[in-house]
Each structure stands twice: as C-alpha cells, then as structure tokens.
Coordinates of C-alpha atoms and ligand atoms in Angstrom, one line a residue:
M3 CA 20.3 -8.8 7.8
E4 CA 22.2 -6.7 9.8
H5 CA 20.8 -3.0 10.3
P6 CA 22.9 -0.5 8.9
D7 CA 23.8 2.4 10.8
W8 CA 21.7 5.3 8.9
L9 CA 18.7 3.4 10.1
W10 CA 19.2 4.2 13.7
R11 CA 20.5 7.9 13.0
T12 CA 18.1 10.5 13.8
P13 CA 19.4 13.8 13.2
E14 CA 18.2 16.9 15.1
P15 CA 15.7 19.1 13.0
K16 CA 16.9 22.0 11.1
K17 CA 14.6 25.1 11.9
S18 CA 13.3 25.4 8.5
Y19 CA 13.2 22.9 5.7
D20 CA 11.7 23.6 1.8
V21 CA 9.4 20.6 2.4
I22 CA 8.2 18.5 5.2
I23 CA 7.1 15.1 4.8
V24 CA 4.7 13.7 7.6
G25 CA 5.0 9.8 8.0
A26 CA 8.1 7.8 7.2
G27 CA 6.1 4.9 5.8
G28 CA 6.7 3.8 2.0
H29 CA 4.6 6.5 0.7
G30 CA 6.8 9.3 2.5
L31 CA 10.0 7.8 2.0
A32 CA 9.5 7.2 -1.5
T33 CA 8.3 10.9 -1.5
A34 CA 11.2 12.2 -0.2
Y35 CA 13.5 10.2 -2.6
Y36 CA 11.8 11.3 -5.6
L37 CA 12.1 14.7 -4.5
A38 CA 15.3 14.8 -4.4
K39 CA 16.0 12.5 -7.5
N40 CA 13.6 14.0 -10.0
H41 CA 13.3 17.5 -8.7
G42 CA 16.8 18.3 -7.1
I43 CA 15.0 19.1 -4.0
T44 CA 17.0 18.2 -0.9
N45 CA 16.1 20.4 1.9
V46 CA 13.4 18.2 3.1
A47 CA 12.7 16.3 6.3
V48 CA 10.3 13.2 6.5
L49 CA 9.1 13.1 10.4
E50 CA 8.1 10.2 11.9
K51 CA 6.4 10.0 15.3
G52 CA 7.6 6.3 15.7
W53 CA 10.3 4.6 13.8
L54 CA 10.8 4.1 10.0
A55 CA 8.3 1.8 8.7
G56 CA 6.8 1.1 12.0
G57 CA 3.3 1.8 10.4
N58 CA 1.3 -0.2 7.5
M59 CA 4.9 -0.3 5.5
A60 CA 6.0 -3.4 7.3
R61 CA 2.8 -4.7 8.2
N62 CA 1.2 -5.3 5.1
T63 CA 0.8 -8.6 2.9
T64 CA 3.1 -7.1 0.1
I65 CA 0.5 -7.7 -2.9
I66 CA 1.6 -5.8 -6.0
R67 CA -0.6 -5.7 -9.1
S68 CA -2.1 -3.3 -11.4
N69 CA -5.1 -4.8 -12.6
Y70 CA -7.9 -2.1 -11.5
L71 CA -10.7 -1.5 -13.6
W72 CA -10.8 2.3 -14.3
D73 CA -8.5 4.2 -16.3
E74 CA -7.8 6.4 -13.6
S75 CA -6.6 3.5 -11.3
A76 CA -5.1 1.4 -14.0
G77 CA -2.7 4.6 -14.6
I78 CA -1.5 5.3 -11.4
Y79 CA -0.9 1.4 -10.4
E80 CA 0.5 0.5 -13.9
H81 CA 3.2 3.3 -13.5
S82 CA 4.1 2.1 -10.3
L83 CA 4.3 -1.7 -11.4
K84 CA 6.7 -0.4 -14.2
L85 CA 8.7 1.4 -11.7
W86 CA 8.8 -1.7 -9.4
E87 CA 10.2 -3.3 -12.4
G88 CA 13.4 -1.2 -12.4
L89 CA 13.5 -0.4 -8.8
K90 CA 16.0 -3.2 -7.5
D91 CA 18.8 -1.9 -9.9
E92 CA 18.0 1.9 -9.2
L93 CA 18.0 1.7 -5.7
D94 CA 20.7 -1.0 -5.6
Y95 CA 19.0 -2.7 -2.9
D96 CA 17.5 -6.6 -3.5
F97 CA 14.0 -6.1 -1.7
L98 CA 13.2 -9.5 -3.3
F99 CA 10.7 -8.3 -5.7
S100 CA 9.0 -11.4 -7.3
Q101 CA 6.5 -11.5 -10.2
R102 CA 5.2 -14.8 -9.5
G103 CA 1.6 -13.7 -10.5
V104 CA -1.4 -12.9 -8.7
L105 CA -4.5 -14.9 -9.0
N106 CA -8.0 -13.4 -8.4
L107 CA -10.6 -16.2 -7.8
A108 CA -14.1 -16.0 -8.9
H109 CA -16.7 -18.0 -7.2
T110 CA -20.0 -16.6 -8.2
L111 CA -21.7 -15.6 -11.7
Q112 CA -21.2 -11.8 -10.5
D113 CA -17.5 -12.6 -9.7
I114 CA -17.0 -14.0 -13.3
R115 CA -18.8 -11.1 -14.9
E116 CA -16.5 -8.4 -12.8
G117 CA -13.6 -10.5 -13.5
T118 CA -13.9 -10.9 -17.4
R119 CA -14.5 -7.3 -17.4
R120 CA -11.9 -6.5 -15.9
V121 CA -9.5 -8.4 -17.9
N122 CA -10.8 -6.7 -20.9
A123 CA -10.4 -3.1 -19.4
N124 CA -6.9 -4.3 -18.2
R125 CA -6.1 -5.1 -22.0
L126 CA -7.3 -2.0 -23.4
N127 CA -5.2 -0.1 -21.0
G128 CA -2.0 -2.3 -22.0
I129 CA -1.9 -3.9 -18.8
D130 CA -1.7 -7.9 -18.8
G131 CA -4.5 -10.0 -17.9
E132 CA -6.0 -13.3 -18.6
W133 CA -9.3 -15.0 -17.6
L134 CA -8.4 -18.8 -16.2
S135 CA -10.6 -21.8 -16.0
P136 CA -10.9 -23.6 -13.0
E137 CA -8.4 -26.5 -14.7
E138 CA -6.1 -23.4 -15.6
V139 CA -6.3 -22.3 -12.1
A140 CA -5.2 -25.5 -10.8
K141 CA -2.3 -25.4 -13.1
V142 CA -1.1 -22.3 -12.1
C143 CA -1.5 -23.3 -8.3
P144 CA -1.9 -27.0 -8.0
I145 CA -2.9 -26.4 -4.2
V146 CA -6.0 -24.5 -4.8
N147 CA -8.9 -26.8 -4.1
V148 CA -10.7 -26.6 -7.5
S149 CA -13.4 -29.3 -6.6
Q150 CA -17.0 -28.1 -7.1
D151 CA -18.0 -30.0 -4.1
V152 CA -17.3 -27.1 -1.5
R153 CA -19.7 -24.0 -0.5
Y154 CA -18.1 -21.7 -3.0
P155 CA -16.6 -23.6 -5.8
V156 CA -13.7 -22.0 -7.8
L157 CA -15.3 -21.0 -11.1
G158 CA -12.3 -19.2 -12.5
G159 CA -10.2 -16.3 -11.7
T160 CA -8.1 -13.5 -13.4
W161 CA -4.7 -14.0 -13.7
Q162 CA -1.8 -11.1 -13.8
P163 CA 1.4 -12.8 -14.7
R164 CA 3.6 -9.6 -14.1
A165 CA 2.1 -9.1 -10.5
G166 CA 3.6 -10.5 -7.4
I167 CA 5.5 -9.6 -4.0
A168 CA 8.4 -7.9 -2.4
K169 CA 9.7 -7.8 1.0
H170 CA 8.1 -4.8 2.5
D171 CA 10.7 -3.6 5.0
F172 CA 13.4 -3.7 2.7
V173 CA 11.5 -1.6 0.1
A174 CA 11.4 1.2 2.8
W175 CA 15.0 0.7 3.6
A176 CA 15.9 0.7 0.2
F177 CA 14.0 4.3 0.0
A178 CA 15.3 5.5 3.1
R179 CA 18.9 5.0 2.3
R180 CA 18.7 6.7 -1.2
A181 CA 16.8 9.8 0.5
D182 CA 19.6 9.7 3.1
Q183 CA 22.3 9.9 0.8
F184 CA 20.4 12.8 -1.1
G185 CA 21.0 14.7 2.3
V186 CA 17.0 14.3 3.4
D187 CA 16.9 14.4 7.2
L188 CA 15.1 11.3 8.3
I189 CA 13.7 12.3 12.0
Q190 CA 12.3 9.6 13.9
G191 CA 10.3 9.9 17.3
C192 CA 9.2 13.1 16.1
E193 CA 5.2 13.6 16.2
V194 CA 3.5 16.3 14.7
Q195 CA 1.2 17.8 16.7
G196 CA -0.2 21.0 15.1
F197 CA 0.4 23.2 12.5
L198 CA 2.2 26.9 12.1
T199 CA -0.3 29.0 10.2
D200 CA -0.2 32.5 8.6
G201 CA -3.9 33.4 7.5
N202 CA -4.8 30.5 5.2
Q203 CA -1.4 29.1 4.4
V204 CA 0.7 26.8 6.7
T205 CA 4.4 27.7 7.2
G206 CA 5.4 25.1 9.4
V207 CA 4.8 22.0 11.9
Q208 CA 4.5 21.9 15.7
T209 CA 6.4 18.8 17.2
N210 CA 7.0 17.2 20.3
R211 CA 10.7 18.3 19.2
G212 CA 9.7 21.8 18.8
P213 CA 8.4 24.1 15.9
I214 CA 9.7 23.4 12.3
N215 CA 9.2 25.8 9.5
A216 CA 8.3 24.4 5.9
G217 CA 7.7 25.9 2.4
R218 CA 5.2 23.1 1.9
I219 CA 4.1 20.1 4.1
G220 CA 2.9 16.6 2.7
L221 CA 1.1 14.3 4.9
A222 CA 1.6 10.9 4.5
A223 CA 0.4 9.4 7.4
A224 CA -1.7 6.7 6.6
G225 CA -4.6 5.9 9.1
H226 CA -4.1 9.4 10.8
T227 CA -4.2 11.8 8.0
S228 CA -7.6 13.0 8.7
V229 CA -7.0 13.8 12.6
L230 CA -3.8 16.1 11.3
A231 CA -6.2 18.0 8.8
S232 CA -9.0 18.3 11.0
S233 CA -6.7 20.6 13.3
L234 CA -6.8 22.9 10.3
G235 CA -10.6 22.7 10.0
I236 CA -10.3 20.3 6.7
R237 CA -12.8 17.6 7.0
L238 CA -11.4 14.7 5.0
P239 CA -13.8 11.9 3.9
L240 CA -12.0 9.3 5.6
Q241 CA -12.6 6.3 7.9
S242 CA -9.7 4.4 9.8
H243 CA -10.0 1.0 10.3
P244 CA -7.8 -2.1 11.6
L245 CA -6.7 -4.5 8.9
Q246 CA -5.2 -7.5 10.2
A247 CA -2.6 -10.0 9.0
L248 CA -1.0 -13.2 9.8
V249 CA 1.8 -15.9 9.0
S250 CA 2.4 -19.8 9.7
E251 CA 5.5 -21.2 10.5
L252 CA 8.5 -21.2 8.2
L253 CA 7.5 -24.1 5.4
E254 CA 9.2 -25.5 2.6
P255 CA 7.9 -24.2 -0.8
V256 CA 4.2 -24.9 -1.3
H257 CA 2.8 -21.9 -2.9
P258 CA 3.9 -20.6 -6.2
T259 CA 1.9 -17.5 -6.5
V260 CA -0.3 -15.2 -4.8
V261 CA -4.2 -16.2 -4.5
M262 CA -6.7 -13.8 -3.6
S263 CA -10.4 -14.6 -3.0
N264 CA -12.7 -11.9 -2.3
H265 CA -16.0 -13.6 -1.8
V266 CA -14.6 -16.5 0.3
H267 CA -12.4 -13.6 1.3
V268 CA -8.7 -14.7 2.3
Y269 CA -5.4 -13.7 0.0
V270 CA -2.4 -16.1 0.6
S271 CA 1.2 -16.1 -0.6
Q272 CA 4.2 -17.6 1.0
A273 CA 7.1 -15.3 1.9
H274 CA 10.8 -16.3 0.5
K275 CA 11.8 -17.3 3.8
G276 CA 8.7 -19.7 4.0
E277 CA 5.9 -18.3 5.8
L278 CA 2.5 -18.6 4.8
V279 CA 1.2 -15.0 4.9
M280 CA -2.4 -14.4 4.9
G281 CA -4.6 -11.3 5.1
A282 CA -8.3 -10.8 5.3
G283 CA -11.0 -7.7 5.1
I284 CA -10.8 -4.8 7.3
D285 CA -12.1 -5.0 10.8
S286 CA -15.5 -3.2 10.6
Y287 CA -15.4 -0.7 13.4
N288 CA -13.2 2.4 13.6
S289 CA -10.0 2.3 15.6
Y290 CA -6.6 3.8 15.7
G291 CA -5.3 0.5 17.7
Q292 CA -3.1 -1.4 15.8
R293 CA -4.8 -4.5 16.8
G294 CA -8.2 -6.2 15.6
S295 CA -10.6 -8.9 16.6
V296 CA -10.0 -12.7 16.9
H297 CA -13.3 -13.6 14.7
V298 CA -11.8 -11.7 11.8
I299 CA -8.8 -14.1 12.0
E300 CA -10.9 -17.2 12.6
Q301 CA -13.0 -16.5 9.5
Q302 CA -9.7 -15.5 7.5
M303 CA -8.6 -18.9 8.5
A304 CA -11.8 -21.1 7.8
A305 CA -11.7 -19.6 4.3
A306 CA -7.8 -20.4 3.7
L307 CA -8.9 -24.0 4.5
E308 CA -11.6 -24.3 2.3
L309 CA -9.6 -23.1 -0.5
F310 CA -6.0 -24.9 0.6
P311 CA -7.1 -27.8 2.5
I312 CA -3.4 -28.5 2.6
F313 CA -3.3 -25.8 5.0
A314 CA -4.9 -28.1 8.1
R315 CA -1.4 -29.0 9.1
A316 CA 0.1 -25.6 9.2
H317 CA 0.5 -23.2 12.7
L318 CA -0.8 -20.0 13.1
I319 CA 2.5 -18.0 14.6
R320 CA 1.9 -14.5 14.6
T321 CA -0.9 -12.2 13.8
W322 CA -0.9 -8.3 13.7
A323 CA -2.8 -5.0 12.6
G324 CA -2.2 -1.9 10.9
I325 CA -4.6 0.9 10.3
V326 CA -5.6 1.8 6.9
D327 CA -8.0 4.9 5.8
V328 CA -10.4 4.3 3.6
T329 CA -12.2 6.7 1.3
P330 CA -16.2 6.5 0.3
D331 CA -14.8 5.3 -3.3
A332 CA -12.0 3.0 -2.1
S333 CA -9.7 5.1 -4.2
P334 CA -6.7 7.3 -2.7
I335 CA -6.8 11.2 -2.4
I336 CA -3.6 12.6 -3.6
G337 CA -3.3 16.6 -4.0
T338 CA -3.9 19.9 -2.9
T339 CA -6.2 21.1 -0.2
P340 CA -8.1 24.3 0.8
V341 CA -5.0 25.4 3.1
E342 CA -2.5 27.1 0.9
N343 CA 1.0 24.8 1.0
L344 CA -0.5 22.0 2.6
F345 CA -0.9 18.8 0.6
V346 CA -2.5 15.2 1.2
N347 CA -1.6 11.8 0.4
C348 CA -4.0 9.6 1.9
G349 CA -7.1 7.1 1.5
W350 CA -5.1 4.1 0.3
G351 CA -7.1 1.7 2.3
T352 CA -6.0 -1.7 2.0
G353 CA -4.2 -1.2 -1.2
G354 CA -1.4 1.3 -1.0
F355 CA 2.0 -1.1 -0.7
K356 CA 1.8 -1.7 -4.6
A357 CA 1.6 2.3 -5.2
T358 CA 4.7 3.1 -3.1
P359 CA 7.0 4.0 -6.0
G360 CA 4.1 5.5 -7.9
V361 CA 2.6 7.6 -5.3
G362 CA 6.2 8.5 -4.1
W363 CA 6.7 9.6 -8.1
V364 CA 3.4 11.7 -8.5
F365 CA 3.4 13.0 -4.6
A366 CA 7.0 14.4 -4.9
H367 CA 5.6 16.1 -8.5
T368 CA 2.9 17.8 -6.5
L369 CA 5.2 18.9 -3.9
A370 CA 7.8 20.3 -5.9
H371 CA 5.1 22.1 -8.4
G372 CA 2.4 23.1 -5.9
A373 CA 0.3 21.3 -8.5
P374 CA -0.9 17.5 -9.4
H375 CA 0.9 15.2 -11.7
E376 CA -1.1 14.4 -14.7
L377 CA -1.7 10.7 -12.9
N378 CA -3.0 12.0 -9.7
E379 CA -5.0 14.9 -11.5
P380 CA -8.2 12.3 -10.9
F381 CA -7.6 11.9 -7.4
T382 CA -8.5 15.0 -6.2
L383 CA -10.7 15.9 -2.8
E384 CA -13.0 17.9 -4.9
R385 CA -14.2 14.5 -6.5
F386 CA -16.4 14.1 -3.1
T387 CA -18.4 17.4 -4.0
T388 CA -18.2 17.2 -8.0
G389 CA -19.0 13.5 -7.8
A390 CA -16.5 12.6 -10.2
L391 CA -15.4 9.6 -8.1
I392 CA -13.2 6.5 -9.0
D393 CA -15.4 3.8 -7.7
E394 CA -13.1 0.8 -7.4
H395 CA -15.1 -0.6 -4.7
G396 CA -18.1 -1.2 -6.5
A397 CA -16.7 -1.6 -9.9
A398 CA -13.6 -4.0 -9.6
A399 CA -14.9 -5.6 -6.0
V400 CA -10.9 -6.3 -5.8
A401 CA -9.1 -5.4 -2.4
H402 CA -5.7 -5.4 -1.6
Ligands
FAD501 C1 -2.6 -6.0 7.3 C2 -2.5 -5.1 6.0 C3 -2.1 -5.8 4.8 C4 -2.1 -5.1 3.7 N1 -1.9 -5.5 2.3 C5 -1.5 -4.9 1.3 C6 -1.2 -5.6 0.1 O1 -1.0 -6.9 0.2 N2 -0.9 -5.0 -0.8 C7 -1.2 -3.4 -0.9 O2 -0.7 -2.9 -2.1 N3 -1.4 -2.8 0.2 C8 -1.7 -3.5 1.4 N4 -1.7 -3.0 2.6 C9 -2.1 -1.5 2.7 C10 -0.5 -0.6 2.8 O3 0.2 -1.2 3.6 C11 -0.9 0.8 2.9 O4 -2.0 1.4 1.8 C12 0.6 1.5 2.7 O5 1.6 1.2 3.4 C13 0.1 3.0 3.2 O6 1.4 3.8 3.1 P1 2.7 4.0 4.0 O7 3.5 3.0 3.6 O8 3.2 5.4 3.8 O9 1.9 3.8 5.7 P2 2.3 3.9 6.9 O10 3.7 3.1 6.7 O11 1.7 3.5 7.8 O12 3.2 5.1 6.9 C14 2.3 6.5 7.7 C15 3.5 7.0 8.7 O13 2.9 7.7 9.5 C16 3.3 8.3 10.9 N5 2.5 9.1 11.4 C17 1.1 8.9 12.1 N6 0.9 9.9 12.6 C18 1.8 10.9 12.7 C19 2.3 12.2 13.3 N7 1.3 12.8 13.5 N8 3.6 12.5 13.1 C20 4.7 11.9 12.5 N9 4.4 10.7 12.1 C21 3.0 10.2 11.9 C22 2.9 6.7 11.1 O14 3.8 6.1 12.4 C23 3.3 5.8 10.0 O15 4.7 5.5 10.1 C24 -2.1 -3.6 3.6 C25 -2.2 -3.1 4.9 C26 -2.2 -3.7 6.1 C27 -2.2 -3.0 7.4

C-alpha cells in the first residue's frame, strides 16, 4: 500500500496544547483519537522521538484475545475486543482484523488446571471460551503435532473463537489518520527529554525541538516510561526487556488459527501475506536496545518444530526485537501519578497490542477527566504499596 501523505507530514509544534501524549505507538495514537472523538479535546499533540509506530506497535506478533483470568483484566481486554469488532468500519480502514481464534495449548497437569479454571472464569465474565481435547485441537489446527510420543505432548487447550490477529502498522495508521483529521498534531522526530514544572505539577515538556507547554501530559512511551518518570523523582515498578519475534518466507496458507504454547514456549500465526509469524518469551536481561540474543530464537524455533513438524521446511527470513516494560504482577499501570497533571500508561509487557483500542479509550477518559475510567481504576500505581495486585502472571500463566 502506498504511504499516504499525512503519514510523513510533521507539523511544527505549537507553543501550548491542552494535552500532550508522549509516544506515537498504538496506545498514544488511539488515545489521541478517543480524546477527540469521545471528549471533543483536539488541541492535542502526540510527540514521537522516532516515527509513527516505530516502536513495539509494528514489531509485535499481533495476537488479539481477551481470555484473561482476573475480572479486572477481563474487563479491560474484553472492552478492547468489542471495540476491535467494530473498528474497521468506524475508522474506515481495513487493517485485516481476522477472528480466526486463539488456542492456548496445555502440556502438563498444571496447564490443564490453569486452562479449565480460566475457561470457567471467562464464561462467568461473558467471554467466549472452550476447553478442547487433543483430538479437538487437531480438528481446529490439523498441523499441530498431537502425538503423545513427544517431549511435551499436547494434553488439550483453551480455545477463544473470537480472538485473532490484525495488521499492526495499518492499525496505527488508521488511528493516526483519524486523529490527524480531528486536528491533532502528530509530531515525529520530537524526543521528550525532560519536563517543565511548577511546584508539584508538570506544565510542559522539554524536547529536542524546544519547550512545549501542556495542561496535562500522558506518558505512553512503552519501554521508556520509567526513564521519563524518574526525571521527576517517580520510581515506577517497571523493568525493560527485549522481546523478539521472527517471520518465515511467504508460504501458501497452512496455518488456520493462532497457536500459543507457554510451556514449550512459542506462539505462531500465519499473516495474510503468508509469513509464519512466531514469537517467544522475553530476553531475561534488561535492555533498551531493539535487539535480542540468538539463543532465544534458537529455542523458539526448536519449540516450533516440536509442535509443528511441517515447519522443518520453512526458512527464517527476518528477526527483530522490541522493548517491553513489565510490572511485578504482569498487569499494566494506567492512571494518575504523585505529580499533578502527569498520567501514565505503561507496563503492558508482552501483551499490549490487543489492548490498543481499549487503552486508548480509558487513557483518553483519564486525561480528559483527570481521574480513571472505571475499567482502569484497579490498574493504579498505588496497588504496589496497598498490595491489591492483579497477578495475571501467577494466575493465568499466559503471555502475549
Ligand atoms: C516482539 C513482540 C511481540 C509482541 N506480541 C504481542 C502480541 O502478540 N499481542 C499483544 O497484545 N501484544 C504484543 N506485544 C506487546 C505490544 O506490542 C506492546 O504492549 C504495545 O505495542 C505497547 O504500546 P504502544 O503500541 O503504544 O508501544 P510503542 O509502539 O512501543 O510506542 C511507544 C513509543 O514511544 C516512543 N518514545 C519512547 N521514548 C520517547 C521519548 N522520550 N519521547 C518521545 N517518544 C518516545 C517510542 O519511540 C515508541 O514509538 C509484543 C511486543 C513485541 C516487542
């Protein structure tokens, strides 16, 4: 597809905005769109140090689902999935949203316990979910090896039929185009290097293109939010890690759905163009470099071959990494900070793409009202001192 003109246009920053959003990934762009659409706030700038969606947004493996365990997570991810279901028409942009279903495979007794518990919790929350036997897994995805004669046999799996994938860069452009049409300034090549303050409130940002004043500031700079917040003395409970993915050459359609295996650890779908898209777990060390270690890729491909013997004939074409910020309870932080007029949206770790419309919706509400939407109320920074954690890592054992 030809790049439209507005994608490259970068206006000069104005002296002052009602709201500045730092980071033009999916979250920042969706927030700008919903600020304009839901709240009529259009004197907004999205500041991006690189180019639109040059961070995690166009580096992720595009899995969209809402089958999380806890009520708080189910609330925000299902809100997001419902928005995805109407978004193509609303934004008038075909970003290839495909509800081809997501399978989470079980390989141990503990996986089975976790999966069946989660399916029940999902149903109680009105979210579609089923438990499948190995034979049913093979019906949904015939290329999965369900032989019991492998290191970690498939013992079953959870299945969310409404889940799926979308083309991530198109999603960013769809939100960017609409935000641009509302009059939002999308300013590329504009790095936020510090803040303007007056007592305990922020009044603007210091950038490589000079100071810009703002009524409210929302940080949506995945992987870098803790660095920005630390310049104001706020210590966020975040660690930044590389997260890698890879693609094969273009193949005829062989893989009808999305398969995730936490235990063997690989997740795979086939993009519309034909590449097999595969992701793994995070690299274990902290880093801000958008690259990772080869051994992670090797393990990921070994896992893929065990689950999908047919992939032995595919070739690896390209690998890359993004930088994801993870919290101790594997749930995001969305809301106010100890500094007045400064708001954060961070800690989405390996799973924030699916939340893009949902987080845009609630972060826009938070910025417009100066207080959280009911869906992001539980995702406060304070939960790390009160102990009201939303422990998706320990409970759901499901990444991405
Ligand atoms: C390999 C990989 C696979 C993934 N797979 C999935 C998946 O299958 N499903 C899923 O739901 N999620 C997935 N994720 C996670 C998802 O991509 C992220 O959670 C989500 O994209 C984060 O929000 P964002 O799009 O706004 O981030 P980003 O696109 O990273 O946006 C943040 C932006 O902030 C900018 N920025 C940083 N510092 C500054 C500064 N000082 N000034 C100005 N701008 C700044 C960056 O340049 C960047 O463009 C994956 C991530 C990776 C890396």
